[in-house]
Amino acid sequence: AQRVTQPEKLLSVFKGAPVELKCNYSYSGSPELFWYVQYSRQRLQLLLRHISRESIKGFTADLNKGETSFHLKKPFAQEEDSAMYYCALRGGGSQGNLIFGKGTKLSVKP
Amino acid sequence: KAGVTQTPRYLIKTRGQQVTLSCSPISGHRSVSWYQQTPGQGLQFLFEYFSETQRNKGNFPGRFSGRQFSNSRSEMNVSTLELGDSALYLCASSRTGVTNEQFFGPGTRLTVL
């Protein structure tokens, strides 16, 4: 079964501390993984995707097929990073199907 | 350019009624996907339309249906509403599908009484 698990509902860190948001997936084929973010009162938006291997707003995520993980990391958290983060997997079949994790709320304290 | 728009933004219905939600994608986007978001289940994929054809479907009962028009605007319909259908319904558009970036609308908040 295709599944995305984000084990932490809430993650609280202090400004300047490193942050790691965990994501594990279950998928039989070659996965395509994404991180979406939703800031307060804003729309859900794409943060980054593994195929791009990019760093957005200081965040990076590496696909680890052996551990079936796609953790999101940032070395120094900022208060403006406080938001809801969703890990997502492109489902099988045709395009357009995203399987989301339940999300992790990141709170960065001053 | 204008983002994805959804109408109405809020809706209150009673059990047994039906409802139609509308989504206008970003100009030039041909793929529209619909998601249901609830506190318990999170974000769940409903279906995706591309060039007026349903290309993929999630695991929802047949009471949930949709369609896409030639201008790429999409509607979803829920018949015989149940209390559990209360949710935020999000649509997202992209040029060809999820491998292109999906842009989400603000959602329609449906409350079923």
PDB file of N, CA, C and O in Angstrom, chain A residues 14-58:
ATOM      1  N   PHE A  14      13.819  26.159  19.137  1.00  0.00           N
ATOM      2  CA  PHE A  14      14.155  27.558  19.328  1.00  0.00           C
ATOM      3  C   PHE A  14      14.831  28.101  18.073  1.00  0.00           C
ATOM      4  O   PHE A  14      15.465  27.366  17.308  1.00  0.00           O
ATOM      5  N   LYS A  15      14.682  29.383  17.878  1.00  0.00           N
ATOM      6  CA  LYS A  15      15.319  30.072  16.752  1.00  0.00           C
ATOM      7  C   LYS A  15      16.815  29.785  16.759  1.00  0.00           C
ATOM      8  O   LYS A  15      17.457  29.839  17.812  1.00  0.00           O
ATOM      9  N   GLY A  16      17.330  29.458  15.571  1.00  0.00           N
ATOM     10  CA  GLY A  16      18.746  29.167  15.446  1.00  0.00           C
ATOM     11  C   GLY A  16      19.109  27.713  15.634  1.00  0.00           C
ATOM     12  O   GLY A  16      20.224  27.299  15.309  1.00  0.00           O
ATOM     13  N   ALA A  17      18.167  26.927  16.128  1.00  0.00           N
ATOM     14  CA  ALA A  17      18.426  25.498  16.334  1.00  0.00           C
ATOM     15  C   ALA A  17      18.201  24.738  15.029  1.00  0.00           C
ATOM     16  O   ALA A  17      17.437  25.185  14.168  1.00  0.00           O
ATOM     17  N   PRO A  18      18.847  23.584  14.885  1.00  0.00           N
ATOM     18  CA  PRO A  18      18.569  22.768  13.689  1.00  0.00           C
ATOM     19  C   PRO A  18      17.196  22.131  13.801  1.00  0.00           C
ATOM     20  O   PRO A  18      16.690  21.878  14.897  1.00  0.00           O
ATOM     21  N   VAL A  19      16.610  21.885  12.647  1.00  0.00           N
ATOM     22  CA  VAL A  19      15.290  21.266  12.638  1.00  0.00           C
ATOM     23  C   VAL A  19      15.279  20.128  11.622  1.00  0.00           C
ATOM     24  O   VAL A  19      15.895  20.225  10.553  1.00  0.00           O
ATOM     25  N   GLU A  20      14.600  19.052  11.984  1.00  0.00           N
ATOM     26  CA  GLU A  20      14.433  17.922  11.077  1.00  0.00           C
ATOM     27  C   GLU A  20      12.993  17.436  11.181  1.00  0.00           C
ATOM     28  O   GLU A  20      12.547  17.021  12.264  1.00  0.00           O
ATOM     29  N   LEU A  21      12.290  17.500  10.089  1.00  0.00           N
ATOM     30  CA  LEU A  21      10.921  17.010  10.036  1.00  0.00           C
ATOM     31  C   LEU A  21      10.962  15.653   9.338  1.00  0.00           C
ATOM     32  O   LEU A  21      11.409  15.551   8.193  1.00  0.00           O
ATOM     33  N   LYS A  22      10.465  14.653  10.030  1.00  0.00           N
ATOM     34  CA  LYS A  22      10.586  13.294   9.524  1.00  0.00           C
ATOM     35  C   LYS A  22       9.438  12.904   8.597  1.00  0.00           C
ATOM     36  O   LYS A  22       8.285  13.292   8.803  1.00  0.00           O
ATOM     37  N   CYS A  23       9.810  12.131   7.592  1.00  0.00           N
ATOM     38  CA  CYS A  23       8.837  11.597   6.647  1.00  0.00           C
ATOM     39  C   CYS A  23       9.308  10.217   6.214  1.00  0.00           C
ATOM     40  O   CYS A  23      10.423  10.057   5.736  1.00  0.00           O
ATOM     41  N   ASN A  24       8.448   9.239   6.372  1.00  0.00           N
ATOM     42  CA  ASN A  24       8.711   7.899   5.861  1.00  0.00           C
ATOM     43  C   ASN A  24       7.612   7.510   4.891  1.00  0.00           C
ATOM     44  O   ASN A  24       6.464   7.917   5.061  1.00  0.00           O
ATOM     45  N   TYR A  25       7.959   6.747   3.906  1.00  0.00           N
ATOM     46  CA  TYR A  25       6.975   6.397   2.896  1.00  0.00           C
ATOM     47  C   TYR A  25       6.972   4.902   2.627  1.00  0.00           C
ATOM     48  O   TYR A  25       7.927   4.188   2.929  1.00  0.00           O
ATOM     49  N   SER A  26       5.883   4.457   2.037  1.00  0.00           N
ATOM     50  CA  SER A  26       5.755   3.082   1.604  1.00  0.00           C
ATOM     51  C   SER A  26       5.267   3.117   0.170  1.00  0.00           C
ATOM     52  O   SER A  26       4.192   3.669  -0.114  1.00  0.00           O
ATOM     53  N   TYR A  27       6.090   2.590  -0.719  1.00  0.00           N
ATOM     54  CA  TYR A  27       5.745   2.635  -2.149  1.00  0.00           C
ATOM     55  C   TYR A  27       6.544   1.572  -2.865  1.00  0.00           C
ATOM     56  O   TYR A  27       7.742   1.450  -2.666  1.00  0.00           O
ATOM     57  N   SER A  28       5.900   0.840  -3.739  1.00  0.00           N
ATOM     58  CA  SER A  28       6.580  -0.303  -4.359  1.00  0.00           C
ATOM     59  C   SER A  28       7.449   0.088  -5.543  1.00  0.00           C
ATOM     60  O   SER A  28       8.375  -0.624  -5.886  1.00  0.00           O
ATOM     61  N   GLY A  29       7.159   1.210  -6.168  1.00  0.00           N
ATOM     62  CA  GLY A  29       7.927   1.590  -7.342  1.00  0.00           C
ATOM     63  C   GLY A  29       8.993   2.612  -7.025  1.00  0.00           C
ATOM     64  O   GLY A  29       9.508   2.688  -5.911  1.00  0.00           O
ATOM     65  N   SER A  30       9.337   3.415  -8.026  1.00  0.00           N
ATOM     66  CA  SER A  30      10.313   4.480  -7.829  1.00  0.00           C
ATOM     67  C   SER A  30       9.557   5.724  -7.382  1.00  0.00           C
ATOM     68  O   SER A  30       8.765   6.271  -8.134  1.00  0.00           O
ATOM     69  N   PRO A  31       9.786   6.187  -6.156  1.00  0.00           N
ATOM     70  CA  PRO A  31       8.931   7.250  -5.614  1.00  0.00           C
ATOM     71  C   PRO A  31       9.293   8.644  -6.111  1.00  0.00           C
ATOM     72  O   PRO A  31      10.439   8.923  -6.435  1.00  0.00           O
ATOM     73  N   GLU A  32       8.287   9.478  -6.170  1.00  0.00           N
ATOM     74  CA  GLU A  32       8.496  10.910  -6.364  1.00  0.00           C
ATOM     75  C   GLU A  32       7.951  11.588  -5.119  1.00  0.00           C
ATOM     76  O   GLU A  32       6.775  11.429  -4.794  1.00  0.00           O
ATOM     77  N   LEU A  33       8.796  12.315  -4.434  1.00  0.00           N
ATOM     78  CA  LEU A  33       8.404  12.868  -3.142  1.00  0.00           C
ATOM     79  C   LEU A  33       8.502  14.375  -3.115  1.00  0.00           C
ATOM     80  O   LEU A  33       9.335  14.977  -3.813  1.00  0.00           O
ATOM     81  N   PHE A  34       7.646  14.958  -2.310  1.00  0.00           N
ATOM     82  CA  PHE A  34       7.511  16.405  -2.231  1.00  0.00           C
ATOM     83  C   PHE A  34       7.351  16.828  -0.772  1.00  0.00           C
ATOM     84  O   PHE A  34       6.860  16.063   0.054  1.00  0.00           O
ATOM     85  N   TRP A  35       7.710  18.051  -0.505  1.00  0.00           N
ATOM     86  CA  TRP A  35       7.349  18.702   0.750  1.00  0.00           C
ATOM     87  C   TRP A  35       6.508  19.930   0.401  1.00  0.00           C
ATOM     88  O   TRP A  35       6.903  20.749  -0.442  1.00  0.00           O
ATOM     89  N   TYR A  36       5.342  19.998   1.055  1.00  0.00           N
ATOM     90  CA  TYR A  36       4.467  21.163   0.921  1.00  0.00           C
ATOM     91  C   TYR A  36       4.435  21.884   2.256  1.00  0.00           C
ATOM     92  O   TYR A  36       4.569  21.276   3.320  1.00  0.00           O
ATOM     93  N   VAL A  37       4.192  23.197   2.202  1.00  0.00           N
ATOM     94  CA  VAL A  37       4.143  23.989   3.422  1.00  0.00           C
ATOM     95  C   VAL A  37       2.902  24.875   3.389  1.00  0.00           C
ATOM     96  O   VAL A  37       2.469  25.317   2.316  1.00  0.00           O
ATOM     97  N   GLN A  38       2.327  25.062   4.538  1.00  0.00           N
ATOM     98  CA  GLN A  38       1.181  25.966   4.653  1.00  0.00           C
ATOM     99  C   GLN A  38       1.430  26.909   5.815  1.00  0.00           C
ATOM    100  O   GLN A  38       1.395  26.497   6.984  1.00  0.00           O
ATOM    101  N   TYR A  39       1.725  28.169   5.488  1.00  0.00           N
ATOM    102  CA  TYR A  39       1.883  29.196   6.508  1.00  0.00           C
ATOM    103  C   TYR A  39       0.502  29.653   6.963  1.00  0.00           C
ATOM    104  O   TYR A  39      -0.496  29.450   6.258  1.00  0.00           O
ATOM    105  N   SER A  40       0.466  30.270   8.138  1.00  0.00           N
ATOM    106  CA  SER A  40      -0.806  30.699   8.706  1.00  0.00           C
ATOM    107  C   SER A  40      -1.577  31.573   7.729  1.00  0.00           C
ATOM    108  O   SER A  40      -1.031  32.524   7.164  1.00  0.00           O
ATOM    109  N   ARG A  41      -2.826  31.187   7.493  1.00  0.00           N
ATOM    110  CA  ARG A  41      -3.729  31.950   6.630  1.00  0.00           C
ATOM    111  C   ARG A  41      -3.274  32.016   5.171  1.00  0.00           C
ATOM    112  O   ARG A  41      -3.684  32.919   4.441  1.00  0.00           O
ATOM    113  N   GLN A  42      -2.420  31.109   4.771  1.00  0.00           N
ATOM    114  CA  GLN A  42      -1.999  31.059   3.372  1.00  0.00           C
ATOM    115  C   GLN A  42      -2.338  29.700   2.765  1.00  0.00           C
ATOM    116  O   GLN A  42      -2.714  28.773   3.460  1.00  0.00           O
ATOM    117  N   ARG A  43      -2.197  29.630   1.476  1.00  0.00           N
ATOM    118  CA  ARG A  43      -2.510  28.401   0.767  1.00  0.00           C
ATOM    119  C   ARG A  43      -1.381  27.386   0.904  1.00  0.00           C
ATOM    120  O   ARG A  43      -0.224  27.749   1.149  1.00  0.00           O
ATOM    121  N   LEU A  44      -1.748  26.174   0.709  1.00  0.00           N
ATOM    122  CA  LEU A  44      -0.749  25.119   0.633  1.00  0.00           C
ATOM    123  C   LEU A  44       0.137  25.380  -0.587  1.00  0.00           C
ATOM    124  O   LEU A  44      -0.364  25.696  -1.665  1.00  0.00           O
ATOM    125  N   GLN A  45       1.433  25.273  -0.406  1.00  0.00           N
ATOM    126  CA  GLN A  45       2.337  25.539  -1.525  1.00  0.00           C
ATOM    127  C   GLN A  45       3.513  24.568  -1.493  1.00  0.00           C
ATOM    128  O   GLN A  45       3.920  24.081  -0.444  1.00  0.00           O
ATOM    129  N   LEU A  46       4.025  24.312  -2.682  1.00  0.00           N
ATOM    130  CA  LEU A  46       5.159  23.408  -2.802  1.00  0.00           C
ATOM    131  C   LEU A  46       6.412  24.053  -2.219  1.00  0.00           C
ATOM    132  O   LEU A  46       6.736  25.199  -2.516  1.00  0.00           O
ATOM    133  N   LEU A  47       7.111  23.306  -1.377  1.00  0.00           N
ATOM    134  CA  LEU A  47       8.373  23.782  -0.833  1.00  0.00           C
ATOM    135  C   LEU A  47       9.531  23.238  -1.671  1.00  0.00           C
ATOM    136  O   LEU A  47      10.343  23.994  -2.194  1.00  0.00           O
ATOM    137  N   LEU A  48       9.587  21.922  -1.787  1.00  0.00           N
ATOM    138  CA  LEU A  48      10.612  21.351  -2.636  1.00  0.00           C
ATOM    139  C   LEU A  48      10.234  19.925  -3.033  1.00  0.00           C
ATOM    140  O   LEU A  48       9.342  19.320  -2.447  1.00  0.00           O
ATOM    141  N   ARG A  49      10.918  19.420  -4.048  1.00  0.00           N
ATOM    142  CA  ARG A  49      10.686  18.052  -4.514  1.00  0.00           C
ATOM    143  C   ARG A  49      12.036  17.377  -4.696  1.00  0.00           C
ATOM    144  O   ARG A  49      13.019  18.036  -5.024  1.00  0.00           O
ATOM    145  N   HIS A  50      12.060  16.091  -4.494  1.00  0.00           N
ATOM    146  CA  HIS A  50      13.353  15.415  -4.439  1.00  0.00           C
ATOM    147  C   HIS A  50      14.046  15.401  -5.784  1.00  0.00           C
ATOM    148  O   HIS A  50      15.270  15.418  -5.836  1.00  0.00           O
ATOM    149  N   ILE A  51      13.293  15.407  -6.879  1.00  0.00           N
ATOM    150  CA  ILE A  51      13.947  15.322  -8.181  1.00  0.00           C
ATOM    151  C   ILE A  51      14.735  16.589  -8.494  1.00  0.00           C
ATOM    152  O   ILE A  51      15.637  16.567  -9.326  1.00  0.00           O
ATOM    153  N   SER A  52      14.395  17.679  -7.839  1.00  0.00           N
ATOM    154  CA  SER A  52      15.079  18.931  -8.118  1.00  0.00           C
ATOM    155  C   SER A  52      16.391  19.051  -7.346  1.00  0.00           C
ATOM    156  O   SER A  52      17.265  19.821  -7.737  1.00  0.00           O
ATOM    157  N   ARG A  53      16.474  18.327  -6.250  1.00  0.00           N
ATOM    158  CA  ARG A  53      17.666  18.349  -5.401  1.00  0.00           C
ATOM    159  C   ARG A  53      18.085  19.794  -5.089  1.00  0.00           C
ATOM    160  O   ARG A  53      19.238  20.175  -5.218  1.00  0.00           O
ATOM    161  N   GLU A  54      17.116  20.597  -4.738  1.00  0.00           N
ATOM    162  CA  GLU A  54      17.377  22.011  -4.496  1.00  0.00           C
ATOM    163  C   GLU A  54      17.214  22.341  -3.016  1.00  0.00           C
ATOM    164  O   GLU A  54      16.697  21.564  -2.238  1.00  0.00           O
ATOM    165  N   SER A  55      17.678  23.547  -2.672  1.00  0.00           N
ATOM    166  CA  SER A  55      17.490  24.059  -1.324  1.00  0.00           C
ATOM    167  C   SER A  55      16.593  25.275  -1.428  1.00  0.00           C
ATOM    168  O   SER A  55      16.866  26.203  -2.182  1.00  0.00           O
ATOM    169  N   ILE A  56      15.483  25.228  -0.709  1.00  0.00           N
ATOM    170  CA  ILE A  56      14.527  26.323  -0.731  1.00  0.00           C
ATOM    171  C   ILE A  56      14.394  26.881   0.675  1.00  0.00           C
ATOM    172  O   ILE A  56      14.140  26.132   1.615  1.00  0.00           O
ATOM    173  N   LYS A  57      14.586  28.180   0.821  1.00  0.00           N
ATOM    174  CA  LYS A  57      14.495  28.846   2.129  1.00  0.00           C
ATOM    175  C   LYS A  57      15.386  28.156   3.154  1.00  0.00           C
ATOM    176  O   LYS A  57      15.060  28.109   4.349  1.00  0.00           O
ATOM    177  N   GLY A  58      16.494  27.595   2.687  1.00  0.00           N
ATOM    178  CA  GLY A  58      17.434  26.947   3.580  1.00  0.00           C
ATOM    179  C   GLY A  58      17.089  25.505   3.903  1.00  0.00           C
ATOM    180  O   GLY A  58      17.854  24.818   4.593  1.00  0.00           O
TER     181      GLY A  58
END
